[in-house]
Amino acid sequence: MIAQGILQHQPTGQERKYSVHVLSLDALEELQTMQKEVEQHVEDSSTLQPLSEEEFTTILTGGGLLIGVYVRETLAAFRALWYPGHHIENLGRDVGLPEAEWEKVVHQEISCVLPEYRGNRLQKSMGVWIMDAFHAANHGRTHLFCTVHPENPGSLKDKFSQGMVIAAIKEKYAGMLRYIFYRPVSSPVMWDVSTIVTVQQKDYDEQKSLIENGYVGVQWQPSTLVFAKKQ
């Protein structure tokens, strides 16, 4: 067990104990079942990139790390990391990371929370728990990446809170637009506060232009994003 505490069950307002664990292949079926339930309650399905059975299996058998939050015997939430190596989906390729560094890349993958346990800041808490477990594993990986749908403010705020920045804007997953977030594993990306520029959230052409000129996305605000030059 890596954490425990109290969650509020939203439909009833009851407080319930939870525990957090690193999961193994034994959890595959309940992970798939829970992911399907979460998919059914997502307003815009394009904001969620679910894991396939093959991807779950890869992560659960040493190709990554996956934690689960249990309330009683029920899986209430989970979050995954993936070690892509030289896989074609390695996000290091999208930002020009040298091939020699690809084996040092880790991806933050999907976060899922059952509807009845939303509002407990679980996505943010799981981000802390899984990275603590990741650091404890002594893995030697130094580059942290993830993708986020441009219209998913919860995930945008989650990534910025971890010291990640928007390093690229690309079409991924069969043509769906995604922000590619990055940070070194050991430290946040540093940026020059004197160069801050505010851009409309849907002005992707301007955002791409800024990135091409050495800027990174550093903060989400309602309807806008803040960019600054990387130091």
PDB file of C-alpha atoms in Angstrom:
ATOM      1  CA  MET A   1       0.000   0.000   0.000  1.00  0.00           C
ATOM      2  CA  ILE A   2       1.348   3.426  -0.939  1.00  0.00           C
ATOM      3  CA  ALA A   3      -1.346   5.724   0.521  1.00  0.00           C
ATOM      4  CA  GLN A   4      -4.643   5.730   2.400  1.00  0.00           C
ATOM      5  CA  GLY A   5      -7.245   8.227   3.552  1.00  0.00           C
ATOM      6  CA  ILE A   6     -10.889   9.291   3.293  1.00  0.00           C
ATOM      7  CA  LEU A   7     -12.971  10.050   0.182  1.00  0.00           C
ATOM      8  CA  GLN A   8     -16.461  11.445  -0.129  1.00  0.00           C
ATOM      9  CA  HIS A   9     -18.971   9.290  -1.979  1.00  0.00           C
ATOM     10  CA  GLN A  10     -20.781  11.976  -3.981  1.00  0.00           C
ATOM     11  CA  PRO A  11     -24.280  10.432  -4.335  1.00  0.00           C
ATOM     12  CA  THR A  12     -24.651   9.876  -0.584  1.00  0.00           C
ATOM     13  CA  GLY A  13     -22.204  12.375   0.932  1.00  0.00           C
ATOM     14  CA  GLN A  14     -20.745   9.537   3.013  1.00  0.00           C
ATOM     15  CA  GLU A  15     -17.063   9.455   3.901  1.00  0.00           C
ATOM     16  CA  ARG A  16     -15.353   6.213   2.912  1.00  0.00           C
ATOM     17  CA  LYS A  17     -11.863   4.886   3.516  1.00  0.00           C
ATOM     18  CA  TYR A  18      -9.584   4.319   0.559  1.00  0.00           C
ATOM     19  CA  SER A  19      -6.214   2.680  -0.018  1.00  0.00           C
ATOM     20  CA  VAL A  20      -3.801   3.038  -2.938  1.00  0.00           C
ATOM     21  CA  HIS A  21      -1.794   0.156  -4.384  1.00  0.00           C
ATOM     22  CA  VAL A  22       0.569  -0.614  -7.245  1.00  0.00           C
ATOM     23  CA  LEU A  23      -1.373  -3.035  -9.445  1.00  0.00           C
ATOM     24  CA  SER A  24      -0.353  -6.264 -11.161  1.00  0.00           C
ATOM     25  CA  LEU A  25      -1.778  -8.335 -14.012  1.00  0.00           C
ATOM     26  CA  ASP A  26      -4.353  -9.787 -11.593  1.00  0.00           C
ATOM     27  CA  ALA A  27      -6.188  -6.451 -11.811  1.00  0.00           C
ATOM     28  CA  LEU A  28      -6.561  -6.498 -15.625  1.00  0.00           C
ATOM     29  CA  GLU A  29     -10.250  -7.449 -15.763  1.00  0.00           C
ATOM     30  CA  GLU A  30     -11.409  -4.907 -13.187  1.00  0.00           C
ATOM     31  CA  LEU A  31      -9.326  -2.182 -14.839  1.00  0.00           C
ATOM     32  CA  GLN A  32     -10.992  -2.861 -18.187  1.00  0.00           C
ATOM     33  CA  THR A  33     -14.441  -2.957 -16.601  1.00  0.00           C
ATOM     34  CA  MET A  34     -13.918   0.307 -14.756  1.00  0.00           C
ATOM     35  CA  GLN A  35     -12.456   2.047 -17.813  1.00  0.00           C
ATOM     36  CA  LYS A  36     -15.568   1.105 -19.831  1.00  0.00           C
ATOM     37  CA  GLU A  37     -17.810   2.543 -17.116  1.00  0.00           C
ATOM     38  CA  VAL A  38     -15.861   5.814 -17.102  1.00  0.00           C
ATOM     39  CA  GLU A  39     -16.041   6.003 -20.913  1.00  0.00           C
ATOM     40  CA  GLN A  40     -19.845   5.797 -20.724  1.00  0.00           C
ATOM     41  CA  HIS A  41     -19.965   8.911 -18.530  1.00  0.00           C
ATOM     42  CA  VAL A  42     -17.565  11.095 -20.534  1.00  0.00           C
ATOM     43  CA  GLU A  43     -19.380  13.936 -22.303  1.00  0.00           C
ATOM     44  CA  ASP A  44     -16.821  14.183 -25.110  1.00  0.00           C
ATOM     45  CA  SER A  45     -15.263  10.803 -25.917  1.00  0.00           C
ATOM     46  CA  SER A  46     -12.401  12.479 -27.801  1.00  0.00           C
ATOM     47  CA  THR A  47     -11.011  13.799 -24.488  1.00  0.00           C
ATOM     48  CA  LEU A  48     -10.271  10.266 -23.286  1.00  0.00           C
ATOM     49  CA  GLN A  49      -7.730   7.946 -24.905  1.00  0.00           C
ATOM     50  CA  PRO A  50      -8.477   4.545 -23.335  1.00  0.00           C
ATOM     51  CA  LEU A  51      -5.916   1.778 -22.962  1.00  0.00           C
ATOM     52  CA  SER A  52      -6.326  -1.439 -24.931  1.00  0.00           C
ATOM     53  CA  GLU A  53      -6.007  -4.861 -23.311  1.00  0.00           C
ATOM     54  CA  GLU A  54      -2.547  -5.155 -24.882  1.00  0.00           C
ATOM     55  CA  GLU A  55      -1.489  -1.793 -23.453  1.00  0.00           C
ATOM     56  CA  PHE A  56      -2.801  -2.670 -19.985  1.00  0.00           C
ATOM     57  CA  THR A  57      -0.948  -5.981 -20.149  1.00  0.00           C
ATOM     58  CA  THR A  58       2.312  -4.336 -21.225  1.00  0.00           C
ATOM     59  CA  ILE A  59       2.160  -1.831 -18.366  1.00  0.00           C
ATOM     60  CA  LEU A  60       1.150  -4.401 -15.758  1.00  0.00           C
ATOM     61  CA  THR A  61       3.969  -6.787 -16.712  1.00  0.00           C
ATOM     62  CA  GLY A  62       6.882  -4.393 -16.322  1.00  0.00           C
ATOM     63  CA  GLY A  63       6.442  -1.992 -19.236  1.00  0.00           C
ATOM     64  CA  GLY A  64       5.221   0.759 -16.963  1.00  0.00           C
ATOM     65  CA  LEU A  65       3.503   1.402 -13.648  1.00  0.00           C
ATOM     66  CA  LEU A  66      -0.170   1.454 -12.694  1.00  0.00           C
ATOM     67  CA  ILE A  67      -1.744   2.429  -9.385  1.00  0.00           C
ATOM     68  CA  GLY A  68      -5.305   1.852  -8.210  1.00  0.00           C
ATOM     69  CA  VAL A  69      -7.440   3.510  -5.543  1.00  0.00           C
ATOM     70  CA  TYR A  70      -9.712   1.055  -3.752  1.00  0.00           C
ATOM     71  CA  VAL A  71     -12.769   1.915  -1.677  1.00  0.00           C
ATOM     72  CA  ARG A  72     -13.684  -1.227   0.227  1.00  0.00           C
ATOM     73  CA  GLU A  73     -13.232  -3.863  -2.493  1.00  0.00           C
ATOM     74  CA  THR A  74     -14.110  -1.565  -5.400  1.00  0.00           C
ATOM     75  CA  LEU A  75     -11.581  -0.011  -7.776  1.00  0.00           C
ATOM     76  CA  ALA A  76     -12.587   3.661  -7.662  1.00  0.00           C
ATOM     77  CA  ALA A  77      -9.751   5.207  -9.680  1.00  0.00           C
ATOM     78  CA  PHE A  78      -6.508   4.372 -11.445  1.00  0.00           C
ATOM     79  CA  ARG A  79      -3.596   6.095 -13.161  1.00  0.00           C
ATOM     80  CA  ALA A  80      -0.921   4.678 -15.478  1.00  0.00           C
ATOM     81  CA  LEU A  81       2.644   5.307 -16.624  1.00  0.00           C
ATOM     82  CA  TRP A  82       4.131   3.665 -19.718  1.00  0.00           C
ATOM     83  CA  TYR A  83       7.774   3.145 -20.725  1.00  0.00           C
ATOM     84  CA  PRO A  84       7.570   3.363 -24.549  1.00  0.00           C
ATOM     85  CA  GLY A  85      11.200   2.645 -25.449  1.00  0.00           C
ATOM     86  CA  HIS A  86      11.559   2.733 -29.247  1.00  0.00           C
ATOM     87  CA  HIS A  87       7.814   2.361 -29.858  1.00  0.00           C
ATOM     88  CA  ILE A  88       6.472   4.539 -32.683  1.00  0.00           C
ATOM     89  CA  GLU A  89       4.262   6.394 -30.158  1.00  0.00           C
ATOM     90  CA  ASN A  90       7.219   7.571 -28.053  1.00  0.00           C
ATOM     91  CA  LEU A  91       6.460  11.283 -27.607  1.00  0.00           C
ATOM     92  CA  GLY A  92      10.136  12.120 -27.565  1.00  0.00           C
ATOM     93  CA  ARG A  93       9.999  11.728 -31.348  1.00  0.00           C
ATOM     94  CA  ASP A  94       7.468  14.585 -31.531  1.00  0.00           C
ATOM     95  CA  VAL A  95       9.763  17.100 -29.854  1.00  0.00           C
ATOM     96  CA  GLY A  96      13.016  16.064 -31.504  1.00  0.00           C
ATOM     97  CA  LEU A  97      14.487  14.082 -28.619  1.00  0.00           C
ATOM     98  CA  PRO A  98      17.616  12.220 -29.843  1.00  0.00           C
ATOM     99  CA  GLU A  99      17.110   8.493 -30.456  1.00  0.00           C
ATOM    100  CA  ALA A 100      19.728   7.686 -27.827  1.00  0.00           C
ATOM    101  CA  GLU A 101      17.357   9.175 -25.225  1.00  0.00           C
ATOM    102  CA  TRP A 102      14.181   7.282 -26.197  1.00  0.00           C
ATOM    103  CA  GLU A 103      14.776   4.479 -23.694  1.00  0.00           C
ATOM    104  CA  LYS A 104      14.819   7.132 -20.953  1.00  0.00           C
ATOM    105  CA  VAL A 105      11.258   8.315 -21.723  1.00  0.00           C
ATOM    106  CA  VAL A 106       8.220   7.711 -19.526  1.00  0.00           C
ATOM    107  CA  HIS A 107       4.653   8.629 -20.490  1.00  0.00           C
ATOM    108  CA  GLN A 108       1.875   9.629 -18.148  1.00  0.00           C
ATOM    109  CA  GLU A 109      -1.081   7.752 -19.573  1.00  0.00           C
ATOM    110  CA  ILE A 110      -4.773   7.610 -18.705  1.00  0.00           C
ATOM    111  CA  SER A 111      -6.328   8.636 -15.383  1.00  0.00           C
ATOM    112  CA  CYS A 112      -9.806   7.281 -14.605  1.00  0.00           C
ATOM    113  CA  VAL A 113     -12.104   8.098 -11.685  1.00  0.00           C
ATOM    114  CA  LEU A 114     -15.562   6.609 -11.172  1.00  0.00           C
ATOM    115  CA  PRO A 115     -18.274   9.311 -11.411  1.00  0.00           C
ATOM    116  CA  GLU A 116     -19.352   8.817  -7.804  1.00  0.00           C
ATOM    117  CA  TYR A 117     -15.857   9.701  -6.554  1.00  0.00           C
ATOM    118  CA  ARG A 118     -15.201  12.778  -8.678  1.00  0.00           C
ATOM    119  CA  GLY A 119     -14.704  16.020  -6.786  1.00  0.00           C
ATOM    120  CA  ASN A 120     -12.116  14.489  -4.436  1.00  0.00           C
ATOM    121  CA  ARG A 121      -9.121  15.817  -6.444  1.00  0.00           C
ATOM    122  CA  LEU A 122      -8.133  12.225  -7.127  1.00  0.00           C
ATOM    123  CA  GLN A 123      -6.515  12.924 -10.492  1.00  0.00           C
ATOM    124  CA  LYS A 124      -4.086  15.357  -8.876  1.00  0.00           C
ATOM    125  CA  SER A 125      -3.461  13.101  -5.865  1.00  0.00           C
ATOM    126  CA  MET A 126      -2.822  10.088  -8.101  1.00  0.00           C
ATOM    127  CA  GLY A 127      -0.304  12.175 -10.031  1.00  0.00           C
ATOM    128  CA  VAL A 128       1.676  12.645  -6.817  1.00  0.00           C
ATOM    129  CA  TRP A 129       1.329   9.016  -5.692  1.00  0.00           C
ATOM    130  CA  ILE A 130       2.334   7.467  -9.006  1.00  0.00           C
ATOM    131  CA  MET A 131       5.351   9.732  -9.421  1.00  0.00           C
ATOM    132  CA  ASP A 132       6.468   8.934  -5.865  1.00  0.00           C
ATOM    133  CA  ALA A 133       6.238   5.220  -6.708  1.00  0.00           C
ATOM    134  CA  PHE A 134       8.023   5.853  -9.999  1.00  0.00           C
ATOM    135  CA  HIS A 135      10.936   7.646  -8.314  1.00  0.00           C
ATOM    136  CA  ALA A 136      11.202   4.881  -5.716  1.00  0.00           C
ATOM    137  CA  ALA A 137      11.651   2.291  -8.485  1.00  0.00           C
ATOM    138  CA  ASN A 138      15.149   3.590  -9.414  1.00  0.00           C
ATOM    139  CA  HIS A 139      14.406   3.221 -13.124  1.00  0.00           C
ATOM    140  CA  GLY A 140      16.932   5.565 -14.744  1.00  0.00           C
ATOM    141  CA  ARG A 141      14.345   7.329 -16.926  1.00  0.00           C
ATOM    142  CA  THR A 142      14.805  11.076 -17.253  1.00  0.00           C
ATOM    143  CA  HIS A 143      12.144  12.433 -19.668  1.00  0.00           C
ATOM    144  CA  LEU A 144       8.462  12.715 -18.701  1.00  0.00           C
ATOM    145  CA  PHE A 145       5.806  13.208 -21.410  1.00  0.00           C
ATOM    146  CA  CYS A 146       2.044  13.078 -21.819  1.00  0.00           C
ATOM    147  CA  THR A 147      -0.702  14.220 -24.176  1.00  0.00           C
ATOM    148  CA  VAL A 148      -3.773  16.266 -23.240  1.00  0.00           C
ATOM    149  CA  HIS A 149      -6.879  17.164 -25.219  1.00  0.00           C
ATOM    150  CA  PRO A 150      -6.898  20.971 -25.710  1.00  0.00           C
ATOM    151  CA  GLU A 151     -10.406  21.236 -24.239  1.00  0.00           C
ATOM    152  CA  ASN A 152      -9.808  19.239 -21.076  1.00  0.00           C
ATOM    153  CA  PRO A 153      -9.138  21.917 -18.417  1.00  0.00           C
ATOM    154  CA  GLY A 154      -8.897  19.409 -15.558  1.00  0.00           C
ATOM    155  CA  SER A 155      -6.027  17.561 -17.217  1.00  0.00           C
ATOM    156  CA  LEU A 156      -4.375  20.793 -18.367  1.00  0.00           C
ATOM    157  CA  LYS A 157      -4.326  22.143 -14.811  1.00  0.00           C
ATOM    158  CA  ASP A 158      -3.109  18.769 -13.507  1.00  0.00           C
ATOM    159  CA  LYS A 159      -0.102  18.761 -15.846  1.00  0.00           C
ATOM    160  CA  PHE A 160       0.823  22.391 -15.206  1.00  0.00           C
ATOM    161  CA  SER A 161       0.642  21.730 -11.447  1.00  0.00           C
ATOM    162  CA  GLN A 162       3.353  19.084 -11.926  1.00  0.00           C
ATOM    163  CA  GLY A 163       5.740  21.584 -13.504  1.00  0.00           C
ATOM    164  CA  MET A 164       5.140  20.262 -17.024  1.00  0.00           C
ATOM    165  CA  VAL A 165       4.943  22.578 -20.054  1.00  0.00           C
ATOM    166  CA  ILE A 166       3.377  22.367 -23.504  1.00  0.00           C
ATOM    167  CA  ALA A 167       6.263  21.507 -25.813  1.00  0.00           C
ATOM    168  CA  ALA A 168       4.305  20.718 -29.002  1.00  0.00           C
ATOM    169  CA  ILE A 169       0.839  20.629 -30.571  1.00  0.00           C
ATOM    170  CA  LYS A 170       0.304  17.630 -32.830  1.00  0.00           C
ATOM    171  CA  GLU A 171      -2.392  15.448 -34.316  1.00  0.00           C
ATOM    172  CA  LYS A 172      -2.254  12.106 -32.507  1.00  0.00           C
ATOM    173  CA  TYR A 173      -4.483   9.020 -32.187  1.00  0.00           C
ATOM    174  CA  ALA A 174      -5.930   8.974 -35.713  1.00  0.00           C
ATOM    175  CA  GLY A 175      -5.918  12.718 -36.286  1.00  0.00           C
ATOM    176  CA  MET A 176      -7.063  14.109 -32.930  1.00  0.00           C
ATOM    177  CA  LEU A 177      -5.323  17.313 -31.793  1.00  0.00           C
ATOM    178  CA  ARG A 178      -3.283  17.006 -28.614  1.00  0.00           C
ATOM    179  CA  TYR A 179      -0.944  19.125 -26.531  1.00  0.00           C
ATOM    180  CA  ILE A 180       2.315  17.316 -25.819  1.00  0.00           C
ATOM    181  CA  PHE A 181       3.501  18.109 -22.308  1.00  0.00           C
ATOM    182  CA  TYR A 182       7.088  17.629 -21.137  1.00  0.00           C
ATOM    183  CA  ARG A 183       9.378  18.029 -18.180  1.00  0.00           C
ATOM    184  CA  PRO A 184      12.662  16.482 -17.073  1.00  0.00           C
ATOM    185  CA  VAL A 185      11.927  13.845 -14.432  1.00  0.00           C
ATOM    186  CA  SER A 186      14.290  15.468 -11.953  1.00  0.00           C
ATOM    187  CA  SER A 187      13.117  19.088 -12.192  1.00  0.00           C
ATOM    188  CA  PRO A 188      10.477  21.394 -13.718  1.00  0.00           C
ATOM    189  CA  VAL A 189      11.138  23.263 -16.947  1.00  0.00           C
ATOM    190  CA  MET A 190      12.456  26.771 -16.289  1.00  0.00           C
ATOM    191  CA  TRP A 191      11.019  29.723 -18.233  1.00  0.00           C
ATOM    192  CA  ASP A 192      11.563  33.468 -18.446  1.00  0.00           C
ATOM    193  CA  VAL A 193       8.755  35.397 -16.727  1.00  0.00           C
ATOM    194  CA  SER A 194       9.662  38.557 -18.671  1.00  0.00           C
ATOM    195  CA  THR A 195       8.572  36.926 -21.938  1.00  0.00           C
ATOM    196  CA  ILE A 196       5.010  35.945 -20.969  1.00  0.00           C
ATOM    197  CA  VAL A 197       2.419  35.998 -23.763  1.00  0.00           C
ATOM    198  CA  THR A 198      -1.300  35.231 -23.345  1.00  0.00           C
ATOM    199  CA  VAL A 199      -2.988  33.418 -26.248  1.00  0.00           C
ATOM    200  CA  GLN A 200      -6.597  32.453 -26.891  1.00  0.00           C
ATOM    201  CA  GLN A 201      -7.021  28.780 -26.086  1.00  0.00           C
ATOM    202  CA  LYS A 202      -8.256  27.874 -29.573  1.00  0.00           C
ATOM    203  CA  ASP A 203      -5.695  29.932 -31.484  1.00  0.00           C
ATOM    204  CA  TYR A 204      -3.571  26.899 -32.280  1.00  0.00           C
ATOM    205  CA  ASP A 205      -1.725  28.567 -35.159  1.00  0.00           C
ATOM    206  CA  GLU A 206      -0.403  31.288 -32.843  1.00  0.00           C
ATOM    207  CA  GLN A 207       0.502  28.686 -30.212  1.00  0.00           C
ATOM    208  CA  LYS A 208       2.422  26.616 -32.784  1.00  0.00           C
ATOM    209  CA  SER A 209       4.222  29.743 -33.962  1.00  0.00           C
ATOM    210  CA  LEU A 210       5.296  30.583 -30.417  1.00  0.00           C
ATOM    211  CA  ILE A 211       6.568  27.027 -29.839  1.00  0.00           C
ATOM    212  CA  GLU A 212       8.582  27.203 -33.065  1.00  0.00           C
ATOM    213  CA  ASN A 213      10.203  30.360 -31.652  1.00  0.00           C
ATOM    214  CA  GLY A 214      11.308  28.814 -28.373  1.00  0.00           C
ATOM    215  CA  TYR A 215       8.202  29.333 -26.243  1.00  0.00           C
ATOM    216  CA  VAL A 216       6.396  26.727 -24.133  1.00  0.00           C
ATOM    217  CA  GLY A 217       2.910  26.694 -22.630  1.00  0.00           C
ATOM    218  CA  VAL A 218       3.170  27.324 -18.899  1.00  0.00           C
ATOM    219  CA  GLN A 219      -0.297  28.031 -17.485  1.00  0.00           C
ATOM    220  CA  TRP A 220      -3.994  27.483 -18.163  1.00  0.00           C
ATOM    221  CA  GLN A 221      -6.559  30.230 -17.636  1.00  0.00           C
ATOM    222  CA  PRO A 222     -10.260  30.216 -18.588  1.00  0.00           C
ATOM    223  CA  SER A 223     -10.332  30.559 -22.415  1.00  0.00           C
ATOM    224  CA  THR A 224      -6.602  31.374 -22.630  1.00  0.00           C
ATOM    225  CA  LEU A 225      -3.150  29.835 -22.253  1.00  0.00           C
ATOM    226  CA  VAL A 226       0.024  31.513 -21.077  1.00  0.00           C
ATOM    227  CA  PHE A 227       3.269  30.961 -22.994  1.00  0.00           C
ATOM    228  CA  ALA A 228       6.814  32.007 -22.120  1.00  0.00           C
ATOM    229  CA  LYS A 229      10.309  31.454 -23.506  1.00  0.00           C
ATOM    230  CA  LYS A 230      12.100  28.402 -22.165  1.00  0.00           C
ATOM    231  CA  GLN A 231      15.358  29.163 -20.386  1.00  0.00           C
TER     232      GLN A 231
END
